[in-house]
XYZ file of C-alpha atoms in Angstrom:
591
model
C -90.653 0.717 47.969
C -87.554 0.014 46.467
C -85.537 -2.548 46.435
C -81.917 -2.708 47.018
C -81.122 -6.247 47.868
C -79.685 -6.867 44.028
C -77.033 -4.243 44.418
C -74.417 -6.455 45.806
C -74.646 -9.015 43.015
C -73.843 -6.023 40.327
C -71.116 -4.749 42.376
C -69.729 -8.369 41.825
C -70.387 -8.328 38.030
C -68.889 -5.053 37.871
C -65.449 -6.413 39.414
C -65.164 -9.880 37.680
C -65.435 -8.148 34.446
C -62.350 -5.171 35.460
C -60.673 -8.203 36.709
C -61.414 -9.911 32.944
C -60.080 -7.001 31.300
C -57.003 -6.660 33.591
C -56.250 -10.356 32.602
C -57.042 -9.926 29.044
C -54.430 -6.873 28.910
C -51.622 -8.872 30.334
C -52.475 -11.514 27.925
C -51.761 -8.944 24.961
C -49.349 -7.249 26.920
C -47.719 -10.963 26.710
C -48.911 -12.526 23.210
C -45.226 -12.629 21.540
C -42.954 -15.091 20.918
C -38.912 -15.102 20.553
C -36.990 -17.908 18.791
C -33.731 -18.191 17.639
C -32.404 -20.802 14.978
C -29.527 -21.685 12.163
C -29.863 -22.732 9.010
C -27.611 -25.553 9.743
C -27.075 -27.700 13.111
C -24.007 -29.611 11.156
C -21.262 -26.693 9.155
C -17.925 -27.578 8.330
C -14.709 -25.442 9.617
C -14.714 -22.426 7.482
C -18.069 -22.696 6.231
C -20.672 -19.532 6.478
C -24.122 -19.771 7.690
C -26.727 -17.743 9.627
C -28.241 -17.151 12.705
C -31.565 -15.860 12.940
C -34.029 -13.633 15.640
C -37.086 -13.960 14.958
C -40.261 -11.853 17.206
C -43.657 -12.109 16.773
C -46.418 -10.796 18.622
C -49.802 -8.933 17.995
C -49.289 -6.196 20.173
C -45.819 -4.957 20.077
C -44.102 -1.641 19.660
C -40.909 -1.156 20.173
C -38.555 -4.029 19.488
C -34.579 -3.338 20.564
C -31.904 -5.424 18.461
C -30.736 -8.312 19.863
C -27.641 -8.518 21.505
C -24.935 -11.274 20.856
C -23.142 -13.055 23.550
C -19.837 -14.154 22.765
C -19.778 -17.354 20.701
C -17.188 -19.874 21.138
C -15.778 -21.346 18.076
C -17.616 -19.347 15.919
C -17.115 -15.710 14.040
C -19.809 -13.147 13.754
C -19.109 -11.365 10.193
C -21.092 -8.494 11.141
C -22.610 -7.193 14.167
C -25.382 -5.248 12.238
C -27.783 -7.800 11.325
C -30.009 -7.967 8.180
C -33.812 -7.288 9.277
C -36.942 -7.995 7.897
C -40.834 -7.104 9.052
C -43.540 -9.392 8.102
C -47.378 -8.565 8.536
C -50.233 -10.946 8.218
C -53.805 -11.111 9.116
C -55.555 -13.985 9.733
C -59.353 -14.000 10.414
C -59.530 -10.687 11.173
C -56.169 -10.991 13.862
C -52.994 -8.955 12.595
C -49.814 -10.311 13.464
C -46.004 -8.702 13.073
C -43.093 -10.467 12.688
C -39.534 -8.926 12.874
C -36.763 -11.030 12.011
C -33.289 -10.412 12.298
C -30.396 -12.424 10.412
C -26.881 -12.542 11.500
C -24.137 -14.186 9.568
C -21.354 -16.550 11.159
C -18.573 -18.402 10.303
C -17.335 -21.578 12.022
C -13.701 -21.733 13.424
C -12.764 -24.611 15.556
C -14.279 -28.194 15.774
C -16.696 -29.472 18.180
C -19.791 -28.884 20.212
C -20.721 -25.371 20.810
C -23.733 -23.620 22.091
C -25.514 -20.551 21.353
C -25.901 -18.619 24.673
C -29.668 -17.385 24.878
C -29.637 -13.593 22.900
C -31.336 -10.970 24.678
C -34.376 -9.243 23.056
C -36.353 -5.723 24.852
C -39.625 -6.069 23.869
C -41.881 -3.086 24.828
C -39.428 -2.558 27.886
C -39.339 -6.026 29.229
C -35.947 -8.119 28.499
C -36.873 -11.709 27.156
C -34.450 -14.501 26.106
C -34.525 -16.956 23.335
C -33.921 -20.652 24.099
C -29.607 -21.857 23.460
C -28.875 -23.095 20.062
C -26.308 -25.985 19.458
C -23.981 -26.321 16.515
C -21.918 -29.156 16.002
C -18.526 -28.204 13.568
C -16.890 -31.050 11.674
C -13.628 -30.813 10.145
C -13.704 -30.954 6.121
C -13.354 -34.570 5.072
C -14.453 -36.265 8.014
C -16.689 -39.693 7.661
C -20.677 -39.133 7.841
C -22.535 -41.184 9.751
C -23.057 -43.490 6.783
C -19.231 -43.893 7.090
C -18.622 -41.957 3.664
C -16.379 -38.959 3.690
C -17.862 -35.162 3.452
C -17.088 -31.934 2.143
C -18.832 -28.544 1.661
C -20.989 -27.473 -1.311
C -18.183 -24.725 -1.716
C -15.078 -23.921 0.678
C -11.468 -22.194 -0.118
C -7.873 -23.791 0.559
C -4.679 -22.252 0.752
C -2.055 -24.540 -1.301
C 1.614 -24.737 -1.045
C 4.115 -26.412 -2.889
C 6.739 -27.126 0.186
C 5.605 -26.981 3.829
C 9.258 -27.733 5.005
C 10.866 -24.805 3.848
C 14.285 -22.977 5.324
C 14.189 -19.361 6.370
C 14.153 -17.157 2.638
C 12.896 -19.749 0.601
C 10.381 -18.927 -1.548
C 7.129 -21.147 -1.375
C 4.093 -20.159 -3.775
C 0.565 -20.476 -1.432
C -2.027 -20.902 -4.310
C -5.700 -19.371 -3.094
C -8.190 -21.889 -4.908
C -11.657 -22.201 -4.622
C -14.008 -25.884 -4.512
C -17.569 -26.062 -5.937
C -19.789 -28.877 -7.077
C -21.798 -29.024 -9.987
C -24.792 -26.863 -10.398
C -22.827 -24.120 -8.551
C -21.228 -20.816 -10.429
C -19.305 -18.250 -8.931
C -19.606 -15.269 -10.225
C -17.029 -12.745 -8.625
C -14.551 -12.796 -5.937
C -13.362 -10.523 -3.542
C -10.327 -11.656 -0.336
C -10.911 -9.809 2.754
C -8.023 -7.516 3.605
C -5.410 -8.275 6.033
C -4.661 -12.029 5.770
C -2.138 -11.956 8.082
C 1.678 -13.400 7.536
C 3.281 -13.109 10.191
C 7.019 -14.702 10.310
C 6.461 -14.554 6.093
C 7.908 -11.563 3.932
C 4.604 -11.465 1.061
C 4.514 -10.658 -2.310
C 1.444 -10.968 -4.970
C 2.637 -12.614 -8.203
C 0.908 -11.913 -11.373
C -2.537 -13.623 -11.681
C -4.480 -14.008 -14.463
C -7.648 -11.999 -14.647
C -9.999 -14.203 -15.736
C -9.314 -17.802 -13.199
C -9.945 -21.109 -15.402
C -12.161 -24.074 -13.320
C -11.215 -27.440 -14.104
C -12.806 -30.361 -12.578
C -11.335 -32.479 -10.054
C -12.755 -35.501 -8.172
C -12.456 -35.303 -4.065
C -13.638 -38.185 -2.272
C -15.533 -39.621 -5.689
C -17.408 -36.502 -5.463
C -17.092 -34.111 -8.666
C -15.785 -30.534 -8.207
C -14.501 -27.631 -9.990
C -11.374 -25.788 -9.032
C -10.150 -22.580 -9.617
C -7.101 -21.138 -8.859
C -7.739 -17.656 -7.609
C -4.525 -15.612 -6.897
C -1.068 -16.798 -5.606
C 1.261 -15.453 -3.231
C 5.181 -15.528 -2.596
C 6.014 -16.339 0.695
C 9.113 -16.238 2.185
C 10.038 -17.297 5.883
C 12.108 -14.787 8.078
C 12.863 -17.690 11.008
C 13.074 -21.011 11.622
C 10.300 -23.138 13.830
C 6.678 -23.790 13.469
C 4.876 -20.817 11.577
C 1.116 -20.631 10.953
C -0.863 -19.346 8.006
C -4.103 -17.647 9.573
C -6.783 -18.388 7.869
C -8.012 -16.623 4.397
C -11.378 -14.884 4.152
C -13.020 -14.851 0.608
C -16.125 -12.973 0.177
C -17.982 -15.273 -3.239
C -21.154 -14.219 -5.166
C -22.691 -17.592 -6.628
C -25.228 -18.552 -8.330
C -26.998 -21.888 -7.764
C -29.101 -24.105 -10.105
C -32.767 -25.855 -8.741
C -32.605 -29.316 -8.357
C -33.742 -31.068 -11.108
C -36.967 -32.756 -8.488
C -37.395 -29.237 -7.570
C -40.960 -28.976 -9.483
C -41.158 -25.296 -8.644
C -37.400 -24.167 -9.761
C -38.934 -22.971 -13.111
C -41.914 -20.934 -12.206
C -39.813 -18.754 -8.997
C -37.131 -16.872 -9.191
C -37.252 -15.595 -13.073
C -34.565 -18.122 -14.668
C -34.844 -20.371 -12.158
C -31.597 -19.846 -10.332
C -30.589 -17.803 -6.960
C -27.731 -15.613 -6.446
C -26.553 -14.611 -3.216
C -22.896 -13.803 -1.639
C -21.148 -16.189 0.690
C -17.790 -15.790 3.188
C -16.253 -18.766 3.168
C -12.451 -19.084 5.198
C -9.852 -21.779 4.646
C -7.930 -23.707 7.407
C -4.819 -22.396 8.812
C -2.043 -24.112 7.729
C 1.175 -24.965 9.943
C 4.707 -25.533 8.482
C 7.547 -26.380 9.856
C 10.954 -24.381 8.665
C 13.699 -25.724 8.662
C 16.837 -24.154 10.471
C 19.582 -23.549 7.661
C 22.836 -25.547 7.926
C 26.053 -23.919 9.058
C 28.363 -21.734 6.739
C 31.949 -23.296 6.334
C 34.156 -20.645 6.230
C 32.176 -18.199 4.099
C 30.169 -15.158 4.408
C 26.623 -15.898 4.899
C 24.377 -12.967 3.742
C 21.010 -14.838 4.031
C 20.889 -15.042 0.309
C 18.584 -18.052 -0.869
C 18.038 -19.186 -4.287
C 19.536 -18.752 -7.785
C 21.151 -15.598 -7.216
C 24.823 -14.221 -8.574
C 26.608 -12.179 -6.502
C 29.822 -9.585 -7.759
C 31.607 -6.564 -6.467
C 33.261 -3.509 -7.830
C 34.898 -0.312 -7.398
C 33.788 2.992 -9.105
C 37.826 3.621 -9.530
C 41.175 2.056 -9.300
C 42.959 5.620 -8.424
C 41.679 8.309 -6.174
C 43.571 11.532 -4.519
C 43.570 11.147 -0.565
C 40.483 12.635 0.586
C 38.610 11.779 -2.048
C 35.565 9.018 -1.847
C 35.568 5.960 -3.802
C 32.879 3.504 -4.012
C 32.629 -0.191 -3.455
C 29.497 -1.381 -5.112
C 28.202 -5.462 -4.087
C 25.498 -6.334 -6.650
C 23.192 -9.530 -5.800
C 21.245 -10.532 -8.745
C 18.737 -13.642 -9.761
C 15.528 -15.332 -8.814
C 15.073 -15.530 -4.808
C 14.805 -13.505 -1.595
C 16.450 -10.104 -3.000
C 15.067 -7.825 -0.323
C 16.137 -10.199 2.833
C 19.841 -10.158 1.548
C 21.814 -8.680 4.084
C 24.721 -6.350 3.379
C 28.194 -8.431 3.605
C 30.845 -7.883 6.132
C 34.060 -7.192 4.404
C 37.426 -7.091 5.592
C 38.557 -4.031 4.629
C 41.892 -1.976 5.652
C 41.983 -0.364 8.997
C 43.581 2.977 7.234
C 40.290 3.343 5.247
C 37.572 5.873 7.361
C 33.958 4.385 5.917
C 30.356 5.772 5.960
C 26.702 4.733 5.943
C 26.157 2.288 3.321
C 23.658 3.114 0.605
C 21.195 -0.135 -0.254
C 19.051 -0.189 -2.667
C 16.551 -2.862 -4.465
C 14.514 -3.556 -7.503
C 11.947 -6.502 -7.362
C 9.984 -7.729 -10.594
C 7.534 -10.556 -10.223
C 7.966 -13.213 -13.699
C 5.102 -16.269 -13.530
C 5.964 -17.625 -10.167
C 9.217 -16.411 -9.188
C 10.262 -12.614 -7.596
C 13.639 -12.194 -9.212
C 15.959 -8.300 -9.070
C 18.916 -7.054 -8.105
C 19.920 -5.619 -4.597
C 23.056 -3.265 -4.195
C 25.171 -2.500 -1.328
C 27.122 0.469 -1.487
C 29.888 1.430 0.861
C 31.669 4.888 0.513
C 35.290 4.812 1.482
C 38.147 7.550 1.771
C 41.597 7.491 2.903
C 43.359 10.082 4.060
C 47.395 8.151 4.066
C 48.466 7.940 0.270
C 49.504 4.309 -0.712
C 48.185 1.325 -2.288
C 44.971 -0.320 -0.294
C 44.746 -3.656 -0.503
C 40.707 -5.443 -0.414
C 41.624 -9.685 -0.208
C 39.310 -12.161 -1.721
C 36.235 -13.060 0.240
C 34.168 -16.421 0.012
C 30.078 -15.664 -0.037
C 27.419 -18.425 0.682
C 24.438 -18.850 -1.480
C 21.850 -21.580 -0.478
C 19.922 -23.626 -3.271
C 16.821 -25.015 -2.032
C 16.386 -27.193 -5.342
C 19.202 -29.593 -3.624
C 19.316 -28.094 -0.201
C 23.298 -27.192 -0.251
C 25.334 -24.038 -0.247
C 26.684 -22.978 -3.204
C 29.980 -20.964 -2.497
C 30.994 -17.765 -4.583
C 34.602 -16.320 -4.343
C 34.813 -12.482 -4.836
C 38.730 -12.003 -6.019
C 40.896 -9.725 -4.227
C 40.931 -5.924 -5.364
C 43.396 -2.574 -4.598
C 43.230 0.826 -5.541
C 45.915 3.398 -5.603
C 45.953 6.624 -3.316
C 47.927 9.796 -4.847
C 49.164 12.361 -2.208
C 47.130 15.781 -2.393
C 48.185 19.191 -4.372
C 47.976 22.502 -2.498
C 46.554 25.374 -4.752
C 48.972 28.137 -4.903
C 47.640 31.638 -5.626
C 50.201 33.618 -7.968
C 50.894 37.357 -7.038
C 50.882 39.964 -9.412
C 54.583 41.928 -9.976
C 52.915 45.371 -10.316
C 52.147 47.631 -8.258
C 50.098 51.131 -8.186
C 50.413 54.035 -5.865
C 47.125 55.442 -4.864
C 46.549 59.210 -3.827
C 44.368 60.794 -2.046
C 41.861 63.326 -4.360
C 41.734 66.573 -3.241
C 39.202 69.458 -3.573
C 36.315 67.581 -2.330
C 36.596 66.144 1.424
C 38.981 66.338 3.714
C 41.747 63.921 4.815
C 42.868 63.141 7.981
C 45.433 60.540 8.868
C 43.474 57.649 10.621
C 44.082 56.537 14.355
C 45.200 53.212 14.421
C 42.681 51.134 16.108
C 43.843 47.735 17.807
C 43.200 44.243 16.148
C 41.631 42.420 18.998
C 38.901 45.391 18.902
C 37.968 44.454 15.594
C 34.683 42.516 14.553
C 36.511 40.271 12.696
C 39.391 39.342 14.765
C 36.599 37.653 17.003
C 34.871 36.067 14.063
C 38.255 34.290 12.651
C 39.130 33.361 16.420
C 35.805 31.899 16.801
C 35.641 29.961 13.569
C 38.406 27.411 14.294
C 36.223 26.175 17.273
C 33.246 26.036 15.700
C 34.819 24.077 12.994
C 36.388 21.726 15.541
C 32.910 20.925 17.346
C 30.822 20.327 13.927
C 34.039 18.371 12.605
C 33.526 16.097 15.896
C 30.341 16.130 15.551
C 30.003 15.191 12.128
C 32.977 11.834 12.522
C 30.704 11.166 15.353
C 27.698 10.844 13.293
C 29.227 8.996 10.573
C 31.043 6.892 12.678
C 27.755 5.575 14.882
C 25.882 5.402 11.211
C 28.412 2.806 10.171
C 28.494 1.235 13.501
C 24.829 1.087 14.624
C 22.721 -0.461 11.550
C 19.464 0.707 13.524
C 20.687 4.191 13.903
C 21.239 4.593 10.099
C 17.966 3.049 9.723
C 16.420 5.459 11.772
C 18.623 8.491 10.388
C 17.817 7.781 6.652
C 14.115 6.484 7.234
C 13.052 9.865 5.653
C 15.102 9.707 2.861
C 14.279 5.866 1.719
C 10.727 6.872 2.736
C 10.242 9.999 -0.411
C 12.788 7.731 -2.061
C 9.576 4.964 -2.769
C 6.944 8.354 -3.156
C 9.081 9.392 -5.830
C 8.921 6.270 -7.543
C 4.883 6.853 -7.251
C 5.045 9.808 -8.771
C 6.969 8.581 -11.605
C 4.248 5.816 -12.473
C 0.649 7.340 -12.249
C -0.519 5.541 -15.617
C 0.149 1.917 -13.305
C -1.994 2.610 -10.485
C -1.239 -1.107 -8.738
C 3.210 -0.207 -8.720
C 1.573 3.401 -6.982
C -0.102 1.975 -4.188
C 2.715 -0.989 -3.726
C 5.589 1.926 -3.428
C 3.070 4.001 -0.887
C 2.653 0.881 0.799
C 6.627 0.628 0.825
C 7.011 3.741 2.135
C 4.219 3.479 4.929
C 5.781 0.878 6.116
C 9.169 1.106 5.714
C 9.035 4.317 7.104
C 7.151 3.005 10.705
C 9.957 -0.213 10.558
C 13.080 2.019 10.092
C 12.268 4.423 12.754
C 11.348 1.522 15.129
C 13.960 -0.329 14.491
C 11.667 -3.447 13.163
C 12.629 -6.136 11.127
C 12.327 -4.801 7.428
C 9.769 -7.890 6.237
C 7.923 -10.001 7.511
C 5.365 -8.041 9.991
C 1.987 -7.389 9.005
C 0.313 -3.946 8.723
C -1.916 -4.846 12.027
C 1.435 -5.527 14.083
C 2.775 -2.010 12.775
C -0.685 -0.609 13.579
C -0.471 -1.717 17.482
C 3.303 -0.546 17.238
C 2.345 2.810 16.597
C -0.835 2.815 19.009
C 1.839 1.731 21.601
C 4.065 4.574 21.006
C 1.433 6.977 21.894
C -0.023 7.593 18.201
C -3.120 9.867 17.884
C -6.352 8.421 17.688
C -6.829 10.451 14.274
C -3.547 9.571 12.610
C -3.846 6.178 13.379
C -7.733 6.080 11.617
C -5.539 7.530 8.701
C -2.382 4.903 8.341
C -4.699 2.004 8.726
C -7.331 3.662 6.091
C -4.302 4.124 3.574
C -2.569 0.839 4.014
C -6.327 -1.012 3.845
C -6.672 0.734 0.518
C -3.027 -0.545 -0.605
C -3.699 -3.934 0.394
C -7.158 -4.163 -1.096
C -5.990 -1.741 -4.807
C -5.746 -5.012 -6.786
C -9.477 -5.627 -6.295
C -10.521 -2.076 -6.643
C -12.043 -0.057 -9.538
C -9.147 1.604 -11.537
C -8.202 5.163 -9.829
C -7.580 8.097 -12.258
C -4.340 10.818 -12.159
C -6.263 12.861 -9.954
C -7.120 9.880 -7.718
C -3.402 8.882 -7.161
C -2.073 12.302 -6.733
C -4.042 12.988 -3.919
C -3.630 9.321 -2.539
C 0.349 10.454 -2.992
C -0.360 13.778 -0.960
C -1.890 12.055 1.943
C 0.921 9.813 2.397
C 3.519 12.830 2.086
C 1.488 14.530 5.144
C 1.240 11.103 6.965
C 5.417 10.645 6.864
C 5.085 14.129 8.282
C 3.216 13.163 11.228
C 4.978 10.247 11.462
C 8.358 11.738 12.182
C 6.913 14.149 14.642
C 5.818 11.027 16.847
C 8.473 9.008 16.223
């Protein structure tokens, strides 16, 4: 007989142990963990640190990138993070770690928090835990009550932070380290942005000097890295942005660091840092009122003269009056002065045209204005004296310059006269070969060219008007001309390219120069003092292609950045040249 009585007791077994393994799978399904953490709680304003992911689990595989919140006070430098797998096994258990490492600068000061980052882990969305940061300005007191500063951190230095609109200020870019730190190259970010500013590199020397300096009884070196020319283009409160430096350094082990010798080969680590300065605010100054002078926004140790190509013309013909401002200062924010001239005198576009050199510190050249003139009424034209204001900001007066009067003679016209010969021939007709028959008259007005000579005086009427309308709104409306010639000044700056491929730095300054200048003259911008973003959103505002605009901002990143490139060859600059003949082409479609 059998027996069945034990049955239900394995049907029992049978079911805690499916129930056992459904548990245990959820377990592994689950065995993971997510944190999140910096590698400092405390940063200064400017200073770079990181942010990392970190996942670890037995059982896991497929692992999504985290995703960032936004981050008050706080810049991510990239959105691709650095990653890293890890395996270990320990007693006989295999674990994987994935970590990913995000780098961030701090902005503002004050308490912030790192929102929790999202993580997919094998489908399933997980969090990490918020993350608070504390950034201190640099210089603030410890809690010991002593004063701090980071290990390393940039500044941007000027020499006058109450300047007047077109004085020149030089912003120094130096860099701060302490003891046992080196840097070993240097790279700014592209586009520090100057808005209200017209910017100009001065020469730097290639190899920066560090000397050492003591900042709140700590022991630094400095090192100035590049300097700048800045000149304001308003008055009011204008802000320098902040300046991104990319540093590779190399740091020393602390001397009670036992194991500095034996890792890391020499016993030193090199890695790259972004570190960004503070924005600075300075106040310009509004400049005082002309007395009875021309003002022509010149500032600083300029000369001004003026002259004409000749003292006698014949009426019709052109003569020149040629305004030269020369010296150390703002050359290419001098505007053109407004003359008295005589009301007989019929004038067209003026011609300007600059030269900038950059000496040590200063950007000295020469600008020239030049206004073509014709009179048709002979007689003697008369130009009086005129009283131009130059501004010194060593004392922080107007220094006055009197142009003396000037005349030139006009001399009526001479007609041509054509001289007819006194001979004459009688002409037969030859006979033997063709027939002659006396010709039909046939009436003028049926002729071809009675029309053509009736319809030439018209013609020459409406591109006459046209023409003294033209000239007359080009030396009227300033943004018209700079519209109508933006072509012209545009290959003007190419050229000069062209005509210096062995210096590929004055290339890529004139391309930049023409980019630009091109985009400002057709918009009717200020010529100085926006930066190549604004002229970027200009031209995405105007309806610019998505492609075109890819290639301006490519082309005036690689001007901007050229100084801290390798050294292009012929073949390099010629086609850089190319590309911005084709872009001007575009750009005058659009615009």
């Amino acid at each position: 007989m059998n027996k069945t009585g034990n049955l239900p007791s394995v049907y029992i077994r049978l079911l805690f142990l499916f129930i056992l393994s459904l548990i245990g799978s959820g377990v592994s399904a689950q065995d993971f963990t997510l944190e999140a953490t910096v590698s400092e709680n405390r940063v200064f304003t400017g200073e770079q640190f990181t942010l990392n992911v970190e996942v670890s689990g037995t059982s896991m595989r497929d692992v999504s990138l985290p995703v960032l919140p936004d981050i008050d006070g706080l810049r991510v430098l990239s959105t691709t993070p650095s990653r890293s797998t890890s395996i270990s096994i320990v007693n006989g258990r295999t674990t994987s770690t994935t970590s990913y490492t995000y780098t961030l600068i701090a902005r503002d000061t004050g308490h912030f928090t790192i929102p929790p980052i999202s993580v997919t882990i094998d489908n399933e969305e997980v969090q990490t835990e918020p993350v608070r940061i504390e950034v201190i300005e640099k210089g603030n007191l410890s809690p010991d009550g002593g004063p701090q500063l980071p290990d390393i951190f940039v500044e941007v230095e000027v020499d006058d932070k109450t300047p007047v609109p077109g004085q020149q200020i030089v912003a120094s870019i130096a860099i701060y380290f302490k003891q046992g730190i080196e840097v070993t190259s240097f790279q700014p970010s592209a586009g520090w942005r100057t808005d209200g500013f017209w910017k100009e590199e001065l020469d730097n020397l290639r190899q920066p000097r560090a000397e050492s300096v003591i900042l709140n009884n700590v022991r630094y070196r400095k090192a100035t890295l590049m300097r700048y020319a800045l000149f304001p283009t308003r008055s009011g409160e204008l802000t320098l942005t902040t300046f991104t430096l990319n540093a590779g350094i190399r740091t020393q082990p602390s001397r009670n660091d036992p194991f500095g010798s034996f890792f890391g080969g020499s016993g030193t680590n090199q890695r790259r840092v972004t570190i960004e300065s503070d924005p600075i605010v300075l106040q310009v100054q509004s400049l005082p009122s002309v007395e009875n002078a021309l003002s022509i926004n010149a500032v600083g140790n300029l000369r001004v003269k003026r002259e004409l190509t000749r003292n006698e013309i014949t009426s019709g013909e052109t003569i020149e009056l040629i305004t030269t401002v020369e010296g150390a200062g703002n050359i290419p924010l001098v505007r053109k002065p407004n003359y008295n001239l005589p009301d007989r005198l019929d004038l067209y576009s003026p011609e300007e045209n600059s030269q900038v050199q950059r000496r040590g510190e200063t950007i000295q050249g020469e600008k020239k204005f030049t206004e073509l003139m014709t009179a048709r009424v002979p007689g003697t034209y008369n130009i009086p004296a005129e009283r131009v204001a130059i501004y010194n900001p060593d004392n922080r007066q107007y220094r006055y310059v009197t142009l003396p009067a000037m005349s030139f003679e006009v001399l009526p016209g001479t007609d041509g006269q054509i001289a007819a010969s006194g001979s004459s021939l009688r002409l037969q007709p030859v006979s033997g070969l063709a027939t002659w028959y006396p010709a039909s008259p046939e009436p003028f007005y049926n002729t071809f060219w009675f029309w053509i000579l009736l319809a030439l005086p018209a013609v020459a009427l409406i591109a006459g008007t046209y023409q003294k309308s033209l000239q007359k709104r080009l030396a009227t409306d300033s943004l018209f001309a700079r519209a109508h010639h933006a072509s012209d000044r545009a290959y003007n700056q190419i050229n000069k390219a062209k005509a210096h491929l062995d210096e590929p730095k004055l290339v890529y300054n004139h391309i930049h120069k023409a980019v630009t200048g091109f985009i400002s003259d057709k918009l009717g911008l200020p010529e100085a003092g926006f930066s190549d973003e604004v002229l970027l959103e200009k031209l995405e505002q105007k309806g610019c292609s998505d492609s075109l605009l890819k290639k301006v901002r490519t082309l005036l990143t690689k001007c901007a950045t050229i100084s801290y490139a390798p050294t292009e060859g012929r073949g390099d600059l010629q086609a850089d040249i190319t590309k911005t003949e084709h872009i001007i082409s575009e750009l005058k479609k659009l615009l």
